[in-house]
CSV table of C-alpha atoms in Angstrom, one decimal:
chain,number,residue,atom,x,y,z
V,1,MET,CA,-23.8,20.6,375.6
V,2,SER,CA,-25.8,19.6,378.8
V,3,VAL,CA,-29.1,18.8,377.0
V,4,SER,CA,-30.9,15.7,378.0
V,5,GLN,CA,-31.8,13.4,375.1
V,6,PRO,CA,-35.6,13.5,374.6
V,7,SER,CA,-37.2,10.0,374.7
V,8,PRO,CA,-38.4,8.3,371.6
V,9,LEU,CA,-42.0,9.0,372.5
V,10,GLU,CA,-41.2,12.9,372.9
V,11,LEU,CA,-39.4,12.7,369.6
V,12,ARG,CA,-42.3,11.1,367.8
V,13,LEU,CA,-44.8,13.5,369.3
V,14,SER,CA,-42.5,16.4,368.3
V,15,ALA,CA,-42.4,15.1,364.7
V,16,TYR,CA,-46.2,14.9,364.8
V,17,VAL,CA,-46.4,18.5,365.7
V,18,ASP,CA,-44.5,19.3,362.7
V,19,ALA,CA,-46.7,16.8,360.7
V,20,GLN,CA,-43.5,15.2,359.5
V,21,ALA,CA,-44.4,11.7,360.6
V,22,GLY,CA,-45.0,9.2,357.8
V,23,ASP,CA,-48.6,7.8,357.2
V,24,GLY,CA,-48.3,4.8,359.4
V,25,ASP,CA,-46.7,6.7,362.2
V,26,TRP,CA,-49.4,9.3,362.0
V,27,HIS,CA,-52.2,6.8,362.8
V,28,ASP,CA,-50.2,5.2,365.5
V,29,VAL,CA,-49.6,8.5,367.1
V,30,GLU,CA,-53.3,9.5,366.8
V,31,ASP,CA,-54.3,6.3,368.5
V,32,LEU,CA,-51.8,7.0,371.3
V,33,LEU,CA,-53.1,10.4,371.7
V,34,VAL,CA,-56.7,9.0,372.2
V,35,ASN,CA,-55.7,6.2,374.5
V,36,ASP,CA,-52.7,7.5,376.7
V,37,PRO,CA,-53.2,10.6,378.8
V,38,GLN,CA,-49.4,10.9,379.4
V,39,ALA,CA,-48.9,11.1,375.6
V,40,ARG,CA,-51.6,13.7,375.3
V,41,ALA,CA,-50.2,15.8,378.1
V,42,LEU,CA,-46.7,15.6,376.3
V,43,HIS,CA,-48.3,16.6,372.9
V,44,ASP,CA,-50.1,19.6,374.5
V,45,ALA,CA,-46.8,20.6,376.2
V,46,LEU,CA,-44.9,20.4,372.9
V,47,ARG,CA,-47.5,22.5,371.2
V,48,ARG,CA,-47.6,25.0,374.0
V,49,GLY,CA,-43.9,25.3,374.0
V,50,SER,CA,-43.8,25.9,370.2
V,51,GLU,CA,-46.5,28.7,370.8
V,52,VAL,CA,-44.7,30.3,373.6
V,53,GLY,CA,-41.4,30.2,371.8
V,54,ARG,CA,-42.9,31.7,368.6
V,55,ARG,CA,-44.5,34.6,370.5
V,56,ALA,CA,-41.2,35.3,372.4
V,57,PHE,CA,-39.3,35.4,369.0
V,58,ASP,CA,-42.0,37.6,367.3
V,59,ASP,CA,-41.6,40.0,370.2
V,60,MET,CA,-37.9,40.2,369.5
V,61,LEU,CA,-38.5,41.5,366.0
V,62,LYS,CA,-40.1,44.7,367.7
V,63,GLU,CA,-36.8,45.6,369.3
V,64,PRO,CA,-35.2,48.6,367.5
V,65,VAL,CA,-32.1,47.7,365.5
V,66,PRO,CA,-28.9,49.9,366.4
V,67,LEU,CA,-28.7,52.7,363.8
V,68,ASP,CA,-24.9,52.4,363.6
V,69,LEU,CA,-25.4,48.9,362.7
V,70,VAL,CA,-27.6,49.9,359.8
V,71,ARG,CA,-25.2,52.6,358.6
V,72,SER,CA,-22.2,50.3,358.7
V,73,ILE,CA,-24.0,47.8,356.5
V,74,LYS,CA,-25.4,50.5,354.1
V,75,ASN,CA,-22.0,52.1,353.8
V,76,ALA,CA,-19.9,48.9,353.7
V,77,PRO,CA,-17.5,48.9,350.6
V,78,LEU,CA,-18.4,46.6,347.8
V,79,PRO,CA,-16.4,43.6,347.1
V,80,ARG,CA,-12.9,43.7,345.8
V,81,ARG,CA,-11.0,40.5,345.0
V,82,ALA,CA,-8.5,40.4,347.8
V,83,VAL,CA,-7.0,36.8,347.1
V,84,ARG,CA,-4.9,36.5,344.0
V,85,LEU,CA,-4.8,33.0,342.9
V,86,PRO,CA,-2.2,31.7,340.4
V,87,GLN,CA,-3.3,32.6,336.9
V,88,ALA,CA,-2.8,30.6,333.7
V,89,PRO,CA,0.1,31.9,331.7
V,90,ARG,CA,-1.1,34.2,328.9
V,91,PRO,CA,0.7,34.7,325.8
V,92,GLY,CA,2.9,37.8,326.1
V,93,PHE,CA,1.8,39.2,322.7
V,94,LEU,CA,2.3,42.9,322.4
V,95,LEU,CA,1.0,44.5,319.1
V,96,LYS,CA,3.4,47.3,318.2
V,97,PRO,CA,4.1,47.0,314.6
V,98,SER,CA,6.7,49.2,312.9
V,99,GLY,CA,5.8,51.0,309.7
V,100,MET,CA,7.5,48.5,307.5
V,101,GLN,CA,5.6,45.7,309.2
V,102,THR,CA,2.4,47.5,308.8
V,103,PHE,CA,3.1,48.0,305.1
V,104,ILE,CA,3.9,44.3,304.5
V,105,ALA,CA,0.8,43.3,306.5
V,106,CYS,CA,-1.4,45.6,304.3
V,107,LEU,CA,0.3,44.3,301.1
V,108,SER,CA,-0.3,40.8,302.1
V,109,LEU,CA,-3.9,41.3,303.0
V,110,PHE,CA,-4.4,43.1,299.5
V,111,VAL,CA,-2.8,40.1,297.6
V,112,LEU,CA,-4.7,37.5,299.7
V,113,GLY,CA,-8.1,39.4,299.2
V,114,GLY,CA,-7.3,39.7,295.4
V,115,ALA,CA,-6.5,36.0,295.2
V,116,ILE,CA,-9.7,35.0,297.0
V,117,GLY,CA,-11.7,37.3,294.9
V,118,TYR,CA,-10.3,35.9,291.7
V,119,PHE,CA,-10.7,32.4,292.9
V,120,LEU,CA,-14.5,32.8,293.7
V,121,GLY,CA,-15.1,34.9,290.6
V,122,SER,CA,-13.6,32.2,288.4
V,123,ARG,CA,-15.8,29.5,290.1
V,124,PRO,CA,-19.3,31.1,290.2
V,125,ALA,CA,-20.9,27.6,291.0
V,126,ALA,CA,-19.0,27.4,294.3
V,127,THR,CA,-20.9,30.4,295.7
V,128,GLY,CA,-23.8,28.3,296.3
V,129,GLU,CA,-22.0,26.0,298.7
V,130,ARG,CA,-22.8,26.3,302.3
V,131,VAL,CA,-20.4,26.4,305.1
V,132,THR,CA,-21.4,25.0,308.5
V,133,ILE,CA,-19.6,26.1,311.5
V,134,ALA,CA,-20.2,24.0,314.6
V,135,ALA,CA,-20.6,25.8,317.8
V,136,PRO,CA,-17.9,24.7,320.3
V,137,ALA,CA,-19.3,22.3,323.0
V,138,GLN,CA,-19.5,23.6,326.5
V,139,ALA,CA,-17.5,20.6,327.7
V,140,ASP,CA,-16.1,22.3,330.7
V,141,ARG,CA,-19.5,22.5,332.3
V,142,ASP,CA,-19.8,18.7,332.0
V,143,TRP,CA,-16.5,17.8,333.7
V,144,LEU,CA,-17.0,20.4,336.4
V,145,ASP,CA,-20.5,19.0,337.1
V,146,ASP,CA,-19.1,15.6,337.2
V,147,ILE,CA,-16.5,16.6,339.9
V,148,ILE,CA,-19.2,18.5,342.0
V,149,ALA,CA,-21.5,15.3,341.8
V,150,GLN,CA,-18.6,13.2,343.1
V,151,TYR,CA,-18.0,15.7,345.9
V,152,ARG,CA,-21.6,15.6,346.9
V,153,LEU,CA,-21.7,11.9,346.9
V,154,TYR,CA,-18.6,11.3,349.0
V,155,ALA,CA,-18.9,14.3,351.4
V,156,ARG,CA,-21.7,12.6,353.1
V,157,GLN,CA,-19.8,9.4,353.7
V,158,THR,CA,-18.7,8.8,357.2
V,159,THR,CA,-16.9,5.7,356.9
V,160,HIS,CA,-15.9,5.4,353.2
V,161,LEU,CA,-14.7,9.0,352.5
V,162,ALA,CA,-11.4,8.1,351.1
V,163,GLU,CA,-10.0,5.2,349.1
V,164,ILE,CA,-6.5,5.4,350.4
V,165,PRO,CA,-6.3,6.8,354.0
V,166,ALA,CA,-4.2,9.7,355.3
V,167,GLU,CA,-1.9,7.2,357.0
V,168,ARG,CA,-0.5,6.0,353.7
V,169,PRO,CA,0.9,9.3,352.1
V,170,ALA,CA,3.5,7.5,349.9
V,171,ASP,CA,0.9,5.4,348.4
V,172,ILE,CA,-1.3,8.4,347.7
V,173,LEU,CA,1.5,10.3,346.0
V,174,GLU,CA,2.5,7.4,343.8
V,175,TRP,CA,-0.9,6.4,342.9
V,176,LEU,CA,-2.3,9.8,342.1
V,177,THR,CA,1.0,11.1,340.2
V,178,THR,CA,1.1,8.0,338.0
V,179,ASN,CA,-2.4,8.1,337.0
V,180,THR,CA,-3.1,11.9,336.5
V,181,GLY,CA,0.4,12.8,335.4
V,182,ILE,CA,0.5,15.6,337.8
V,183,SER,CA,3.2,15.7,340.5
V,184,PHE,CA,2.0,17.3,343.9
V,185,ARG,CA,2.6,17.5,347.6
V,186,ILE,CA,-0.2,16.9,350.2
V,187,PRO,CA,-0.8,20.3,351.6
V,188,ASP,CA,-0.9,20.5,355.5
V,189,LEU,CA,-4.0,22.7,356.3
V,190,GLN,CA,-4.1,22.0,360.1
V,191,GLY,CA,-3.8,25.8,360.5
V,192,SER,CA,-7.1,26.3,358.6
V,193,GLY,CA,-8.7,23.6,361.0
V,194,LEU,CA,-8.6,20.9,358.3
V,195,ALA,CA,-7.4,17.4,358.9
V,196,PHE,CA,-6.2,15.3,356.0
V,197,GLN,CA,-8.4,12.3,355.6
V,198,GLY,CA,-7.0,10.6,352.5
V,199,ALA,CA,-7.4,10.5,348.8
V,200,ARG,CA,-9.6,9.3,345.9
V,201,MET,CA,-9.4,9.2,342.2
V,202,PHE,CA,-12.2,9.1,339.6
V,203,THR,CA,-12.9,10.3,336.1
V,204,ALA,CA,-14.6,13.4,335.0
V,205,GLY,CA,-15.0,14.2,331.2
V,206,GLY,CA,-13.0,11.1,330.4
V,207,THR,CA,-9.9,12.3,332.3
V,208,PRO,CA,-8.6,11.1,335.6
V,209,VAL,CA,-9.1,13.4,338.5
V,210,ALA,CA,-7.3,13.3,341.8
V,211,GLN,CA,-9.0,14.4,345.1
V,212,LEU,CA,-7.4,15.0,348.4
V,213,LEU,CA,-10.0,15.0,351.2
V,214,TYR,CA,-10.0,17.0,354.3
V,215,ARG,CA,-12.4,17.3,357.2
V,216,ARG,CA,-12.9,20.3,359.5
V,217,ILE,CA,-12.0,19.3,363.0
V,218,GLU,CA,-13.0,22.5,364.9
V,219,GLY,CA,-16.0,24.6,365.6
V,220,ASP,CA,-19.7,23.9,364.7
V,221,ALA,CA,-18.8,23.2,361.1
V,222,ASP,CA,-17.0,20.1,362.5
V,223,GLY,CA,-17.2,17.3,360.1
V,224,ASP,CA,-17.5,19.4,356.8
V,225,VAL,CA,-15.5,17.8,354.0
V,226,ILE,CA,-13.3,20.1,352.0
V,227,ALA,CA,-11.8,18.6,348.8
V,228,ILE,CA,-8.7,19.8,346.9
V,229,THR,CA,-9.0,18.3,343.4
V,230,PHE,CA,-6.8,18.5,340.3
V,231,THR,CA,-6.9,17.2,336.7
V,232,LYS,CA,-5.2,18.0,333.4
V,233,THR,CA,-8.5,19.0,331.9
V,234,ARG,CA,-8.5,22.8,331.2
V,235,PRO,CA,-11.6,25.0,331.8
V,236,ALA,CA,-12.7,27.2,328.9
V,237,GLY,CA,-10.4,30.2,328.3
V,238,ASN,CA,-8.1,28.9,331.2
V,239,ARG,CA,-9.9,31.1,333.5
V,240,SER,CA,-10.1,30.8,337.3
V,241,LEU,CA,-13.6,30.4,338.7
V,242,GLU,CA,-15.3,31.0,342.0
V,243,GLU,CA,-18.9,30.1,342.2
V,244,ILE,CA,-21.7,28.0,343.9
V,245,ARG,CA,-23.1,25.2,342.0
V,246,ASN,CA,-25.8,22.8,343.3
V,247,GLU,CA,-25.3,24.0,347.0
V,248,THR,CA,-21.5,23.5,346.6
V,249,GLY,CA,-18.8,26.0,346.6
V,250,ILE,CA,-16.0,25.8,344.1
V,251,VAL,CA,-12.8,27.9,343.7
V,252,THR,CA,-10.5,27.0,340.8
V,253,TRP,CA,-7.1,28.1,339.7
V,254,VAL,CA,-5.1,27.1,336.6
V,255,THR,CA,-1.3,26.5,336.3
V,256,PRO,CA,0.5,25.4,333.1
V,257,LEU,CA,0.4,21.9,334.4
V,258,ALA,CA,-3.1,21.4,335.8
V,259,THR,CA,-6.4,22.8,336.9
V,260,TYR,CA,-6.8,22.9,340.6
V,261,MET,CA,-10.1,23.1,342.6
V,262,VAL,CA,-11.1,23.6,346.3
V,263,ILE,CA,-14.6,22.3,346.8
V,264,GLY,CA,-16.8,22.6,349.9
V,265,PRO,CA,-20.3,23.3,351.2
V,266,SER,CA,-21.7,26.6,349.8
V,267,SER,CA,-21.7,27.8,353.5
V,268,ALA,CA,-18.0,27.7,353.7
V,269,ALA,CA,-17.0,31.3,353.4
V,270,ASP,CA,-13.3,30.5,353.6
V,271,LEU,CA,-12.7,28.5,350.4
V,272,ASP,CA,-10.8,31.2,348.7
V,273,ASP,CA,-8.5,31.4,351.7
V,274,ILE,CA,-8.0,27.7,351.7
V,275,ALA,CA,-7.3,27.7,347.9
V,276,ALA,CA,-4.7,30.5,348.4
V,277,LYS,CA,-3.0,28.5,351.0
V,278,ALA,CA,-3.2,25.2,349.1
V,279,ALA,CA,-1.9,26.8,345.9
V,280,GLY,CA,1.3,27.8,347.8
V,281,LEU,CA,1.7,24.3,349.4
V,282,ILE,CA,0.6,21.8,346.8
W,1,MET,CA,-23.3,54.2,336.1
W,2,SER,CA,-21.0,52.0,338.3
W,3,GLN,CA,-23.6,52.0,341.1
W,4,PRO,CA,-25.2,48.6,341.6
W,5,SER,CA,-28.9,48.3,340.8
W,6,PRO,CA,-31.2,47.9,343.8
W,7,SER,CA,-31.9,44.3,342.9
W,8,THR,CA,-28.2,43.5,342.8
W,9,ASP,CA,-27.0,45.5,345.8
W,10,ILE,CA,-26.9,42.9,348.6
W,11,ARG,CA,-26.5,45.6,351.2
W,12,ARG,CA,-30.3,46.7,350.7
W,13,ASP,CA,-31.3,43.1,351.3
W,14,LEU,CA,-29.1,42.8,354.3
W,15,VAL,CA,-30.6,46.0,355.8
W,16,ALA,CA,-34.1,44.7,355.1
W,17,LEU,CA,-33.3,41.3,356.9
W,18,LEU,CA,-31.4,43.0,359.7
W,19,PRO,CA,-34.0,42.4,362.5
W,20,ARG,CA,-34.2,38.7,361.6
W,21,LEU,CA,-30.5,38.3,361.2
W,22,ARG,CA,-30.0,39.9,364.6
W,23,ARG,CA,-32.5,37.6,366.2
W,24,PHE,CA,-30.6,34.6,364.8
W,25,ALA,CA,-27.4,36.1,366.0
W,26,LEU,CA,-28.9,36.4,369.5
W,27,THR,CA,-29.8,32.6,369.5
W,28,LEU,CA,-26.1,31.9,368.9
W,29,THR,CA,-24.4,34.4,371.2
W,30,GLY,CA,-27.1,34.8,373.9
W,31,ASP,CA,-26.0,38.4,374.2
W,32,ALA,CA,-27.0,41.6,372.4
W,33,SER,CA,-23.6,43.2,372.0
W,34,ASP,CA,-22.0,40.0,370.8
W,35,ALA,CA,-25.0,39.5,368.5
W,36,ASP,CA,-24.5,43.0,367.0
W,37,LEU,CA,-20.8,42.3,366.4
W,38,LEU,CA,-21.5,39.0,364.9
W,39,VAL,CA,-24.2,40.5,362.5
W,40,ARG,CA,-21.8,43.1,361.5
W,41,GLY,CA,-19.0,40.6,360.8
W,42,SER,CA,-21.4,38.3,358.9
W,43,ALA,CA,-22.8,41.1,356.8
W,44,ASN,CA,-19.4,42.2,355.8
W,45,ARG,CA,-18.5,38.5,354.9
W,46,ALA,CA,-21.7,38.3,352.8
W,47,ILE,CA,-21.0,41.5,350.9
W,48,GLN,CA,-17.5,40.4,350.2
W,49,LYS,CA,-18.8,37.0,349.0
W,50,SER,CA,-22.0,38.5,347.3
W,51,HIS,CA,-20.7,37.2,343.9
W,52,HIS,CA,-21.4,33.7,345.3
W,53,TRP,CA,-25.1,34.4,345.6
W,54,LYS,CA,-26.8,33.5,342.4
W,55,GLY,CA,-30.3,34.2,343.4
W,56,GLU,CA,-31.4,30.5,343.9
W,57,GLY,CA,-33.3,29.6,347.0
W,58,ARG,CA,-33.8,31.9,349.9
W,59,LEU,CA,-31.2,34.5,350.7
W,60,GLU,CA,-31.7,34.0,354.4
W,61,ASN,CA,-30.6,30.4,354.1
W,62,TRP,CA,-27.2,31.5,352.8
W,63,LEU,CA,-26.9,34.4,355.1
W,64,PHE,CA,-27.8,32.2,358.2
W,65,SER,CA,-25.1,29.6,357.0
W,66,ILE,CA,-22.5,32.4,356.8
W,67,MET,CA,-23.5,33.7,360.2
W,68,ARG,CA,-23.1,30.2,361.7
W,69,THR,CA,-19.8,29.8,360.1
W,70,THR,CA,-18.6,33.1,361.2
W,71,TRP,CA,-19.6,32.4,364.8
W,72,SER,CA,-17.9,29.1,364.7
W,73,ASP,CA,-14.6,30.8,363.5
W,74,GLU,CA,-15.0,33.3,366.3
W,75,ALA,CA,-15.4,30.5,368.9
W,76,ARG,CA,-12.4,28.7,367.4
W,77,LYS,CA,-10.3,31.9,367.7
W,78,ARG,CA,-11.4,32.4,371.4
W,79,LYS,CA,-10.7,28.8,372.0
W,80,LYS,CA,-7.1,29.4,370.9
W,81,ALA,CA,-6.7,32.6,372.8
W,82,GLU,CA,-8.0,31.1,376.0
W,83,PRO,CA,-5.1,29.9,378.4
W,84,ALA,CA,-4.9,26.1,378.8
W,85,GLY,CA,-7.2,24.6,381.3
W,86,ILE,CA,-10.1,26.9,380.8
W,87,ASP,CA,-13.2,25.2,379.5
W,88,VAL,CA,-14.0,26.9,376.2
W,89,GLY,CA,-17.7,25.9,376.6
W,90,SER,CA,-17.8,28.7,379.3
W,91,ALA,CA,-16.8,31.3,376.6
W,92,THR,CA,-19.9,30.5,374.6
W,93,GLU,CA,-22.1,29.6,377.7
W,94,ARG,CA,-25.3,31.4,377.8
W,95,LYS,CA,-25.2,34.6,379.4
W,96,LYS,CA,-27.8,35.1,382.1
W,97,THR,CA,-30.9,36.6,380.3
W,98,ALA,CA,-34.4,37.2,381.2
W,99,ASN,CA,-35.7,36.1,377.9
W,100,ALA,CA,-36.7,32.3,378.2
W,101,VAL,CA,-35.9,31.5,374.6
W,102,LEU,CA,-32.2,32.8,374.9
W,103,ALA,CA,-31.7,31.2,378.3
W,104,MET,CA,-32.1,27.7,376.8
W,105,PRO,CA,-28.7,25.6,376.6
W,106,ASP,CA,-26.6,26.2,373.5
W,107,GLY,CA,-28.1,25.0,370.3
W,108,LEU,CA,-31.7,24.8,371.4
W,109,SER,CA,-32.9,28.2,370.5
W,110,ALA,CA,-31.3,28.4,367.2
W,111,ALA,CA,-32.8,25.1,366.2
W,112,PHE,CA,-36.2,26.3,367.4
W,113,LEU,CA,-35.9,29.6,365.6
W,114,LEU,CA,-35.1,28.1,362.3
W,115,THR,CA,-37.7,25.5,362.2
W,116,ASP,CA,-40.7,26.8,364.2
W,117,VAL,CA,-40.3,30.5,363.5
W,118,GLU,CA,-38.3,31.0,360.2
W,119,GLY,CA,-40.1,28.0,358.6
W,120,PHE,CA,-37.1,26.1,357.4
W,121,THR,CA,-37.5,22.3,357.1
W,122,CYS,CA,-35.6,20.1,359.5
W,123,GLN,CA,-33.0,19.2,356.8
W,124,GLU,CA,-32.4,22.9,355.8
W,125,ALA,CA,-32.1,24.0,359.4
W,126,ALA,CA,-29.7,21.1,360.1
W,127,THR,CA,-27.6,22.1,357.1
W,128,ILE,CA,-27.5,25.8,358.3
W,129,LEU,CA,-26.5,24.7,361.8
W,130,GLY,CA,-24.0,22.1,360.5
W,131,ILE,CA,-25.5,19.2,362.3
W,132,GLN,CA,-27.4,16.0,361.5
W,133,ALA,CA,-31.1,16.1,360.9
W,134,ASP,CA,-31.8,13.7,363.8
W,135,GLN,CA,-29.7,15.9,366.1
W,136,LEU,CA,-31.8,18.9,365.0
W,137,ALA,CA,-35.0,17.1,365.7
W,138,ALA,CA,-33.9,16.2,369.2
W,139,ARG,CA,-32.8,19.9,369.9
W,140,LEU,CA,-36.2,21.1,368.6
W,141,CYS,CA,-38.1,18.7,370.8
W,142,ALA,CA,-36.0,19.6,373.9
W,143,ALA,CA,-36.6,23.3,373.2
W,144,ARG,CA,-40.3,23.0,373.0
W,145,LEU,CA,-40.4,20.9,376.1
W,146,GLY,CA,-38.2,23.3,377.9
W,147,LEU,CA,-40.2,26.4,376.8
W,148,ALA,CA,-43.5,24.7,378.0
W,149,SER,CA,-42.0,23.9,381.3
W,150,ALA,CA,-40.6,27.5,381.7
W,151,ASN,CA,-44.0,28.9,380.8
W,152,ALA,CA,-45.7,26.7,383.3
W,153,MET,CA,-43.3,27.8,386.1
W,154,THR,CA,-44.0,31.4,385.3
W,155,SER,CA,-47.8,30.8,385.3
W,156,GLU,CA,-47.5,29.2,388.8
W,157,ARG,CA,-45.5,31.9,390.2
W,158,ARG,CA,-47.9,34.5,389.0
W,159,ALA,CA,-50.9,32.5,390.4
């Protein structure tokens, strides 16, 4: 982009126009505006530019929107899940009892009910006892939140993104497989514009979690970090998940061996595509 | 019964925001027909991903991010399609336009629109555009100075 870099003075005055300068800076700038005619002229130019631009953009709102554009959005089909991620195996239990099985089940329930009734009837004092049922803890939310917090912390690192760099794939495979107990391959996602940067390991919910880190290498999103993460912890109900939490997008899928996640910025609209690709390669 | 309620049908919100979405698209493409295509593509993407939107924060923030990502993907595809040796910058280069705000170099008008017009903070605007906050501040400053200078030249010509 052929844009000349504004001078430090121009940047300070521009920040002052936004009233974003800190307290100390503010006084400095005000003194400068009183004493320096060049700074005053620059400040006026910045404000004038802001006004001119605002008016021009306001005028653009008056232009009519093409009707076919409005119609195409109004009539667009509502979402249908196009990407099928691997699902956790479900028990193949089919309830089709035969007549004899039904009879035996009814008889068993009758005998069991009679036995419980007899037992309670013969021990009237026991009826006063209370039974406490504890609600199951929502532990899965905690470990997923841990994983997202880790992502948010490291995705901003420019020099310390990975613990083991991408140049040592054998080390990464041995280290993560040994510690997580999950064997895997490092997916090559160059086709999706993602370059492998290396790997990390941490714990979430008391279980080791492995993370393979990729960086976008093309387009304006250049630099965005996308992480493929896996652990032996299971989400509640072994369900796959696709949502945004704390400005971070997460797509999960579950296999008999592990739970896998693709994590990226909430603006990354292709996380499920990346997940579908990674699921076939990892 | 299966029809979504008005508050959950993102298509209604998209239509309501169309003029602003189109304006942002213009800052990215610099051309009205490309902007309409971009809005259409981004709106479809947003509808398909609408289950991601949980109603936290501003919807525009999410939609603008999707639009910028869609435009980046499009630019990447064009880059791959271009024969070797052609500068891809030229594909996204500003098309000649009478509008001073859209005639600015790539990136300046979008930065200006998001902060000075749409009212996003520098950090929010930088996140939408996928750049660092200091880079956004530099673009914003350059845009303001550029607009002031273009306005001064127009006034001189009229005088």
